[in-house]
CSV table of C-alpha atoms and ligand atoms in Angstrom, one decimal:
chain,number,residue,atom,x,y,z
A,1,MET,CA,186.7,66.6,36.0
A,2,ASP,CA,188.9,69.0,33.9
A,3,LYS,CA,188.8,68.8,30.1
A,4,GLU,CA,191.8,66.4,29.9
A,5,GLN,CA,190.1,64.0,32.3
A,6,LEU,CA,186.9,64.3,30.3
A,7,ARG,CA,188.7,63.4,27.1
A,8,GLU,CA,190.4,60.4,28.7
A,9,GLU,CA,187.1,59.1,30.0
A,10,ILE,CA,185.3,59.7,26.7
A,11,ASN,CA,188.0,57.6,24.9
A,12,ARG,CA,187.8,54.8,27.6
A,13,LEU,CA,184.0,54.5,27.5
A,14,LYS,CA,183.9,54.7,23.7
A,15,GLU,CA,186.3,51.7,23.4
A,16,LYS,CA,184.5,49.8,26.2
A,17,HIS,CA,181.0,50.0,24.5
A,18,GLN,CA,182.0,50.1,20.8
A,19,VAL,CA,180.7,53.6,20.2
A,20,THR,CA,181.4,55.7,17.2
A,21,ILE,CA,181.4,59.5,17.6
A,22,VAL,CA,180.5,61.7,14.7
A,23,ALA,CA,180.5,65.5,14.6
A,24,HIS,CA,179.2,68.1,12.1
A,25,PHE,CA,181.6,70.7,10.9
A,26,TYR,CA,179.8,73.4,12.9
A,27,GLN,CA,180.4,71.8,16.3
A,28,ARG,CA,182.6,73.6,18.8
A,29,ASP,CA,186.3,72.5,18.6
A,30,GLU,CA,186.3,70.6,21.9
A,31,VAL,CA,183.6,68.3,20.5
A,32,PHE,CA,184.8,68.2,16.9
A,33,GLU,CA,188.2,67.0,18.1
A,34,MET,CA,186.7,63.9,19.7
A,35,ALA,CA,185.0,62.7,16.6
A,36,ASP,CA,185.9,59.5,14.7
A,37,TYR,CA,184.2,61.1,11.6
A,38,SER,CA,183.4,64.6,10.8
A,39,GLY,CA,181.6,66.0,7.8
A,40,ASP,CA,178.4,67.6,6.5
A,41,SER,CA,175.0,66.1,7.1
A,42,LEU,CA,175.0,63.9,4.0
A,43,GLN,CA,178.6,62.6,4.5
A,44,LEU,CA,177.8,61.7,8.1
A,45,ALA,CA,174.6,59.8,7.2
A,46,GLN,CA,176.6,57.9,4.6
A,47,MET,CA,179.5,57.1,6.9
A,48,ALA,CA,177.2,56.0,9.6
A,49,LYS,CA,175.6,53.5,7.3
A,50,ASP,CA,178.9,51.6,6.8
A,51,ASP,CA,180.1,51.9,10.4
A,52,PRO,CA,180.3,48.5,12.3
A,53,ASN,CA,179.7,49.7,15.9
A,54,PRO,CA,176.3,49.2,17.5
A,55,TYR,CA,176.2,52.7,19.1
A,56,LEU,CA,176.6,56.0,17.3
A,57,ILE,CA,176.8,59.3,19.1
A,58,PHE,CA,175.8,62.1,16.8
A,59,CYS,CA,177.0,65.6,17.7
A,60,GLY,CA,174.9,67.9,15.6
A,61,VAL,CA,171.3,68.9,15.3
A,62,GLY,CA,168.1,66.8,15.5
A,63,PHE,CA,167.3,66.3,11.8
A,64,MET,CA,170.8,64.9,11.3
A,65,GLY,CA,170.4,62.3,14.0
A,66,GLU,CA,167.0,61.4,12.6
A,67,SER,CA,168.5,60.9,9.1
A,68,VAL,CA,171.1,58.6,10.4
A,69,LYS,CA,168.5,56.5,12.3
A,70,ILE,CA,166.3,56.3,9.2
A,71,LEU,CA,169.1,55.1,7.0
A,72,SER,CA,170.6,52.8,9.6
A,73,PRO,CA,167.6,51.6,11.8
A,74,GLN,CA,169.6,48.8,13.3
A,75,LYS,CA,171.9,51.3,15.1
A,76,ARG,CA,171.3,52.9,18.4
A,77,VAL,CA,171.7,56.6,17.6
A,78,LEU,CA,172.3,58.9,20.6
A,79,MET,CA,172.7,62.7,20.6
A,80,PRO,CA,174.4,64.5,23.5
A,81,LYS,CA,171.9,67.4,22.9
A,82,ILE,CA,168.8,67.0,20.8
A,83,ALA,CA,169.2,70.6,19.5
A,84,CYS,CA,166.9,71.7,16.8
A,85,CYS,CA,168.1,73.6,13.7
A,86,ALA,CA,166.3,76.9,13.5
A,87,MET,CA,165.5,76.4,9.8
A,88,ALA,CA,164.1,72.9,10.3
A,89,ARG,CA,161.9,74.2,13.1
A,90,MET,CA,160.3,76.7,10.7
A,91,ILE,CA,158.3,73.9,9.0
A,92,ASP,CA,156.2,71.0,10.3
A,93,LYS,CA,153.6,68.6,8.8
A,94,PRO,CA,150.6,71.0,9.2
A,95,TYR,CA,152.6,74.0,7.7
A,96,TYR,CA,153.8,71.8,4.8
A,97,ASN,CA,150.2,70.7,4.0
A,98,GLU,CA,148.9,74.3,4.5
A,99,ASN,CA,151.4,75.5,1.8
A,100,VAL,CA,150.3,72.7,-0.6
A,101,GLU,CA,146.8,74.0,-0.1
A,102,ILE,CA,147.8,77.6,-0.8
A,103,LEU,CA,149.3,76.5,-4.1
A,104,GLU,CA,146.1,74.6,-5.0
A,105,LYS,CA,144.0,77.7,-4.2
A,106,SER,CA,146.3,79.7,-6.5
A,107,GLY,CA,145.6,77.3,-9.4
A,108,VAL,CA,148.5,74.8,-9.1
A,109,LYS,CA,147.1,71.3,-8.7
A,110,LYS,CA,148.6,68.9,-6.2
A,111,GLU,CA,149.4,66.4,-9.0
A,112,ASP,CA,151.4,69.1,-10.8
A,113,ILE,CA,153.7,69.7,-7.8
A,114,LEU,CA,156.9,67.8,-7.1
A,115,PRO,CA,158.1,68.6,-3.6
A,116,ILE,CA,161.8,68.6,-2.7
A,117,THR,CA,163.0,69.1,0.8
A,118,TYR,CA,166.4,70.3,1.9
A,119,ILE,CA,167.9,67.7,4.3
A,120,ASN,CA,167.5,70.4,7.1
A,121,SER,CA,163.9,69.4,7.8
A,122,SER,CA,162.3,67.0,10.3
A,123,ALA,CA,161.6,63.3,9.4
A,124,GLU,CA,157.9,64.2,9.4
A,125,VAL,CA,158.3,66.7,6.6
A,126,LYS,CA,160.6,64.4,4.7
A,127,ALA,CA,157.8,61.7,5.0
A,128,GLU,CA,155.2,64.1,3.6
A,129,VAL,CA,157.5,64.9,0.7
A,130,GLY,CA,158.1,61.2,0.1
A,131,LYS,CA,154.3,60.5,0.0
A,132,MET,CA,153.9,63.1,-2.7
A,133,GLY,CA,156.6,61.5,-4.9
A,134,GLY,CA,159.3,63.9,-3.9
A,135,MET,CA,162.8,63.7,-2.6
A,136,VAL,CA,165.5,65.1,-0.3
A,137,CYS,CA,168.5,67.2,-1.4
A,138,THR,CA,171.5,68.7,0.3
A,139,SER,CA,173.3,72.0,-0.4
A,140,SER,CA,175.9,70.1,-2.5
A,141,ASN,CA,173.4,68.3,-4.7
A,142,ALA,CA,170.4,70.7,-4.7
A,143,LYS,CA,171.0,71.7,-8.4
A,144,LYS,CA,171.2,68.1,-9.6
A,145,ILE,CA,168.1,67.0,-7.7
A,146,ILE,CA,166.1,70.0,-8.8
A,147,GLU,CA,167.2,69.3,-12.4
A,148,LYS,CA,166.0,65.7,-12.0
A,149,GLY,CA,162.7,66.8,-10.4
A,150,LEU,CA,162.0,69.2,-13.3
A,151,GLU,CA,162.2,66.3,-15.8
A,152,SER,CA,158.8,65.3,-14.4
A,153,GLY,CA,157.3,68.4,-16.1
A,154,LYS,CA,156.0,69.5,-12.7
A,155,LYS,CA,156.6,72.6,-10.6
A,156,ILE,CA,159.0,72.2,-7.7
A,157,LEU,CA,157.8,73.0,-4.2
A,158,PHE,CA,161.1,73.6,-2.4
A,159,VAL,CA,161.1,73.5,1.4
A,160,PRO,CA,162.1,74.9,3.8
A,161,ASP,CA,165.1,77.1,2.7
A,162,LYS,CA,163.9,79.9,0.4
A,163,GLN,CA,167.5,81.1,-0.1
A,164,LEU,CA,168.8,77.8,-1.4
A,165,GLY,CA,165.7,77.4,-3.6
A,166,GLN,CA,166.2,80.9,-5.1
A,167,ASN,CA,170.0,80.5,-5.5
A,168,VAL,CA,169.5,77.3,-7.5
A,169,ALA,CA,166.8,78.9,-9.6
A,170,LEU,CA,169.2,81.8,-10.4
A,171,MET,CA,172.1,79.4,-11.2
A,172,MET,CA,169.8,77.5,-13.6
A,173,GLY,CA,168.1,80.6,-15.1
A,174,LEU,CA,164.7,79.5,-13.8
A,175,LYS,CA,161.9,81.6,-12.3
A,176,SER,CA,161.3,81.3,-8.6
A,177,CYS,CA,159.0,82.9,-6.0
A,178,VAL,CA,158.5,82.6,-2.2
A,179,ILE,CA,155.1,81.8,-0.9
A,180,GLY,CA,153.7,84.8,1.0
A,181,GLU,CA,156.1,87.2,-0.8
A,182,ASP,CA,154.4,88.6,-3.9
A,183,CYS,CA,154.4,85.1,-5.4
A,184,ASP,CA,152.4,83.9,-8.5
A,185,PRO,CA,153.1,80.2,-8.3
A,186,LYS,CA,151.6,79.6,-11.8
A,187,GLU,CA,154.5,81.7,-13.2
A,188,ALA,CA,157.3,80.1,-11.2
A,189,ASP,CA,159.4,76.9,-11.9
A,190,ILE,CA,160.5,76.7,-8.3
A,191,ILE,CA,158.1,77.7,-5.6
A,192,CYS,CA,159.9,78.2,-2.3
A,193,TYR,CA,158.6,77.9,1.3
A,194,ASN,CA,159.4,80.9,3.4
A,195,GLY,CA,162.1,79.4,5.6
A,196,PHE,CA,165.7,80.4,6.2
A,197,CYS,CA,168.8,79.8,8.2
A,198,SER,CA,169.1,82.3,11.0
A,199,VAL,CA,172.9,82.3,10.8
A,200,HIS,CA,173.4,82.4,7.0
A,201,GLN,CA,170.8,85.1,6.4
A,202,LEU,CA,172.9,87.5,8.4
A,203,PHE,CA,175.6,87.9,5.6
A,204,GLU,CA,175.2,91.1,3.6
A,205,LEU,CA,176.4,92.6,0.4
A,206,SER,CA,178.0,95.4,2.5
A,207,ASP,CA,180.3,92.8,4.1
A,208,ILE,CA,181.5,91.8,0.6
A,209,GLU,CA,182.0,95.5,-0.4
A,210,PHE,CA,183.9,96.1,2.9
A,211,TYR,CA,186.4,93.2,2.2
A,212,ARG,CA,186.8,94.0,-1.5
A,213,LYS,CA,187.8,97.5,-0.6
A,214,LYS,CA,190.0,96.6,2.3
A,215,PHE,CA,191.9,93.7,0.4
A,216,PRO,CA,191.7,94.2,-3.4
A,217,GLY,CA,192.0,90.7,-5.0
A,218,ILE,CA,190.4,88.9,-2.0
A,219,LEU,CA,188.1,86.0,-2.9
A,220,ILE,CA,184.6,85.8,-1.5
A,221,VAL,CA,183.1,82.4,-0.7
A,222,SER,CA,179.6,81.8,0.5
A,223,HIS,CA,177.2,79.0,1.4
A,224,PRO,CA,174.0,78.7,-0.7
A,225,GLU,CA,171.9,79.3,2.5
A,226,CYS,CA,173.1,83.0,2.2
A,227,PRO,CA,170.8,85.5,0.6
A,228,PRO,CA,170.8,85.5,-3.3
A,229,GLU,CA,172.5,88.9,-3.6
A,230,VAL,CA,175.4,87.7,-1.5
A,231,CYS,CA,175.8,84.4,-3.5
A,232,GLN,CA,175.5,86.3,-6.8
A,233,ALA,CA,178.4,88.7,-5.7
A,234,SER,CA,180.6,85.8,-4.5
A,235,ASP,CA,183.5,84.2,-6.3
A,236,PHE,CA,182.5,80.7,-5.1
A,237,VAL,CA,179.3,79.3,-3.7
A,238,GLY,CA,179.3,75.8,-2.2
A,239,SER,CA,178.3,73.5,0.6
A,240,THR,CA,180.5,73.1,3.6
A,241,SER,CA,182.5,70.3,2.2
A,242,GLN,CA,182.8,72.1,-1.2
A,243,ILE,CA,184.0,75.2,0.7
A,244,ILE,CA,186.6,73.2,2.6
A,245,LYS,CA,188.0,71.7,-0.7
A,246,TYR,CA,188.0,75.1,-2.5
A,247,ILE,CA,190.0,76.8,0.2
A,248,LYS,CA,192.4,73.9,0.6
A,249,ASP,CA,193.3,74.2,-3.1
A,250,LEU,CA,194.0,78.0,-2.9
A,251,PRO,CA,197.6,79.3,-2.6
A,252,LEU,CA,198.4,80.1,1.0
A,253,ASP,CA,198.9,83.8,0.3
A,254,GLN,CA,195.5,84.1,-1.3
A,255,LYS,CA,193.2,86.1,1.0
A,256,VAL,CA,189.6,84.8,1.3
A,257,ALA,CA,186.5,85.9,3.2
A,258,VAL,CA,184.0,83.1,3.9
A,259,GLY,CA,180.3,83.4,4.6
A,260,THR,CA,179.4,80.4,6.7
A,261,GLU,CA,179.3,79.3,10.3
A,262,PHE,CA,182.1,80.6,12.6
A,263,ASN,CA,183.5,77.3,13.9
A,264,LEU,CA,184.1,75.9,10.4
A,265,VAL,CA,185.7,79.1,9.1
A,266,ASN,CA,187.9,79.4,12.2
A,267,ARG,CA,189.3,75.9,11.5
A,268,LEU,CA,189.9,76.3,7.8
A,269,ARG,CA,193.4,77.8,7.9
A,270,LYS,CA,195.2,80.1,10.2
A,271,LYS,CA,196.2,82.8,7.8
A,272,ASN,CA,194.6,85.0,5.2
A,273,THR,CA,191.1,83.7,6.0
A,274,TYR,CA,188.3,86.1,7.2
A,275,ILE,CA,184.8,85.7,8.4
A,276,LEU,CA,182.5,87.5,5.9
A,277,SER,CA,180.7,89.4,8.7
A,278,SER,CA,181.3,92.1,11.3
A,279,THR,CA,179.5,89.9,13.8
A,280,LYS,CA,180.2,86.3,14.9
A,281,PRO,CA,178.0,84.0,12.8
A,282,GLU,CA,177.7,81.2,15.3
A,283,CYS,CA,174.9,78.6,15.1
A,284,PRO,CA,173.4,78.6,18.6
A,285,THR,CA,172.0,75.1,18.4
A,286,MET,CA,175.1,73.5,16.9
A,287,ASN,CA,177.0,75.1,19.8
A,288,GLU,CA,174.8,73.7,22.5
A,289,THR,CA,176.8,70.4,22.6
A,290,THR,CA,179.7,70.5,25.0
A,291,LEU,CA,182.5,68.0,25.9
A,292,GLU,CA,180.7,67.4,29.2
A,293,ASP,CA,177.4,66.5,27.3
A,294,LEU,CA,179.4,64.0,25.2
A,295,TYR,CA,180.9,62.4,28.3
A,296,ASN,CA,177.4,62.3,30.0
A,297,THR,CA,176.0,60.4,27.0
A,298,LEU,CA,178.7,57.8,27.2
A,299,LYS,CA,178.3,57.5,31.0
A,300,ALA,CA,174.5,56.9,30.4
A,301,ILE,CA,175.5,54.0,28.1
A,302,ASP,CA,177.9,52.7,30.8
A,303,GLU,CA,175.2,52.9,33.5
A,304,ASP,CA,172.4,51.5,31.2
A,305,LYS,CA,170.4,54.7,31.6
A,306,ILE,CA,170.2,56.1,28.1
A,307,ILE,CA,167.8,59.0,27.7
A,308,THR,CA,168.8,60.8,24.5
A,309,GLU,CA,168.3,58.1,22.0
A,310,ILE,CA,166.7,59.0,18.6
A,311,SER,CA,163.6,57.1,17.6
A,312,VAL,CA,161.4,57.7,14.6
A,313,ASP,CA,157.7,56.7,14.2
A,314,PRO,CA,157.7,53.6,11.8
A,315,GLU,CA,155.2,55.2,9.3
A,316,VAL,CA,157.2,58.4,9.2
A,317,GLU,CA,160.5,56.4,8.9
A,318,LYS,CA,159.1,54.5,6.0
A,319,TRP,CA,158.2,57.5,3.9
A,320,ALA,CA,161.1,59.7,5.0
A,321,LYS,CA,163.4,56.8,3.9
A,322,VAL,CA,161.7,56.8,0.5
A,323,ALA,CA,162.5,60.5,0.0
A,324,LEU,CA,166.1,60.0,1.2
A,325,GLU,CA,166.7,57.0,-1.0
A,326,ARG,CA,165.3,58.8,-4.1
A,327,MET,CA,168.1,61.3,-3.5
A,328,PHE,CA,170.8,58.5,-3.3
A,329,GLU,CA,169.5,57.0,-6.6
A,330,PHE,CA,170.6,60.2,-8.3
B,401,LIG,FE1,170.3,75.1,11.0
B,401,LIG,FE2,171.5,77.3,10.1
B,401,LIG,FE3,172.3,76.1,12.3
B,401,LIG,FE4,172.8,74.9,10.0
B,401,LIG,S1,173.7,76.9,10.7
B,401,LIG,S2,172.0,74.0,11.8
B,401,LIG,S3,170.9,75.6,8.9
B,401,LIG,S4,170.3,77.1,12.0
């Protein structure tokens, strides 16, 4: 089948089986264009909750499909590719508990730690955080959630993204350190796990210098998963949805260089928009899903041969939901 036939079949099967398709902003265009809803991980989980269809096909990475399933357990959530975010893969339950033990050995008691996990983590890690009284955050609400967490008087253990943890600490004038990197946890307000996004860590200060020299007056926009020195030198730092809004509100002749995933930047606007890198910052796992995969997932529903359905262990689901719902409370 050519692409046009694939699109027609996708639309036909979607109607026939009452399927909603959602796609993250970083998906390739051919998949993104087929979505009923698009957004960042939090927006998609919220939209899915209110969606009436029994089937939901989630085009994104594994932790996003899991979050949707945890918040809407009555739904059948399918993913064309169960691709795993590189950052989420950097931490699992044993690593999480090992890091809590490291803090205890450094003189920070477990009862004095409030864990916060970025939504880019497995359900298993969210559940461990939930059991310790902690919560989930996203890049758009991380500052608010950390502020809330600090009201407990405890130290924050922030997993898995050290860049986001450090960026929020800098924004709030707090002390942070990264476990394994010359860190005295007793001195820090936010103690970060040593994880990162393999795409956003590639943006460099030299990229900003290059664009400022080439186009005086250009605005620099970055995602808080970028290194702290890049965020500090940017004119605007925000989550994917905040970046989209910021750029939409700019005058069309305002030049802007953006430090986030290629597919999103490429779609923002045709003119005066540049990728803040000399390489192509493409998320390999987000790009795994193709139009053909999407069609195959619908065909599997049609033939009653589903194989890529998301399921979460009930005990993990219970505690991960607690951590997710604490975030929604705030
Ligand atoms: Fe994970 Fe980074 Fe890809 Fe987002 S861009 S899914 S954080 S690896």
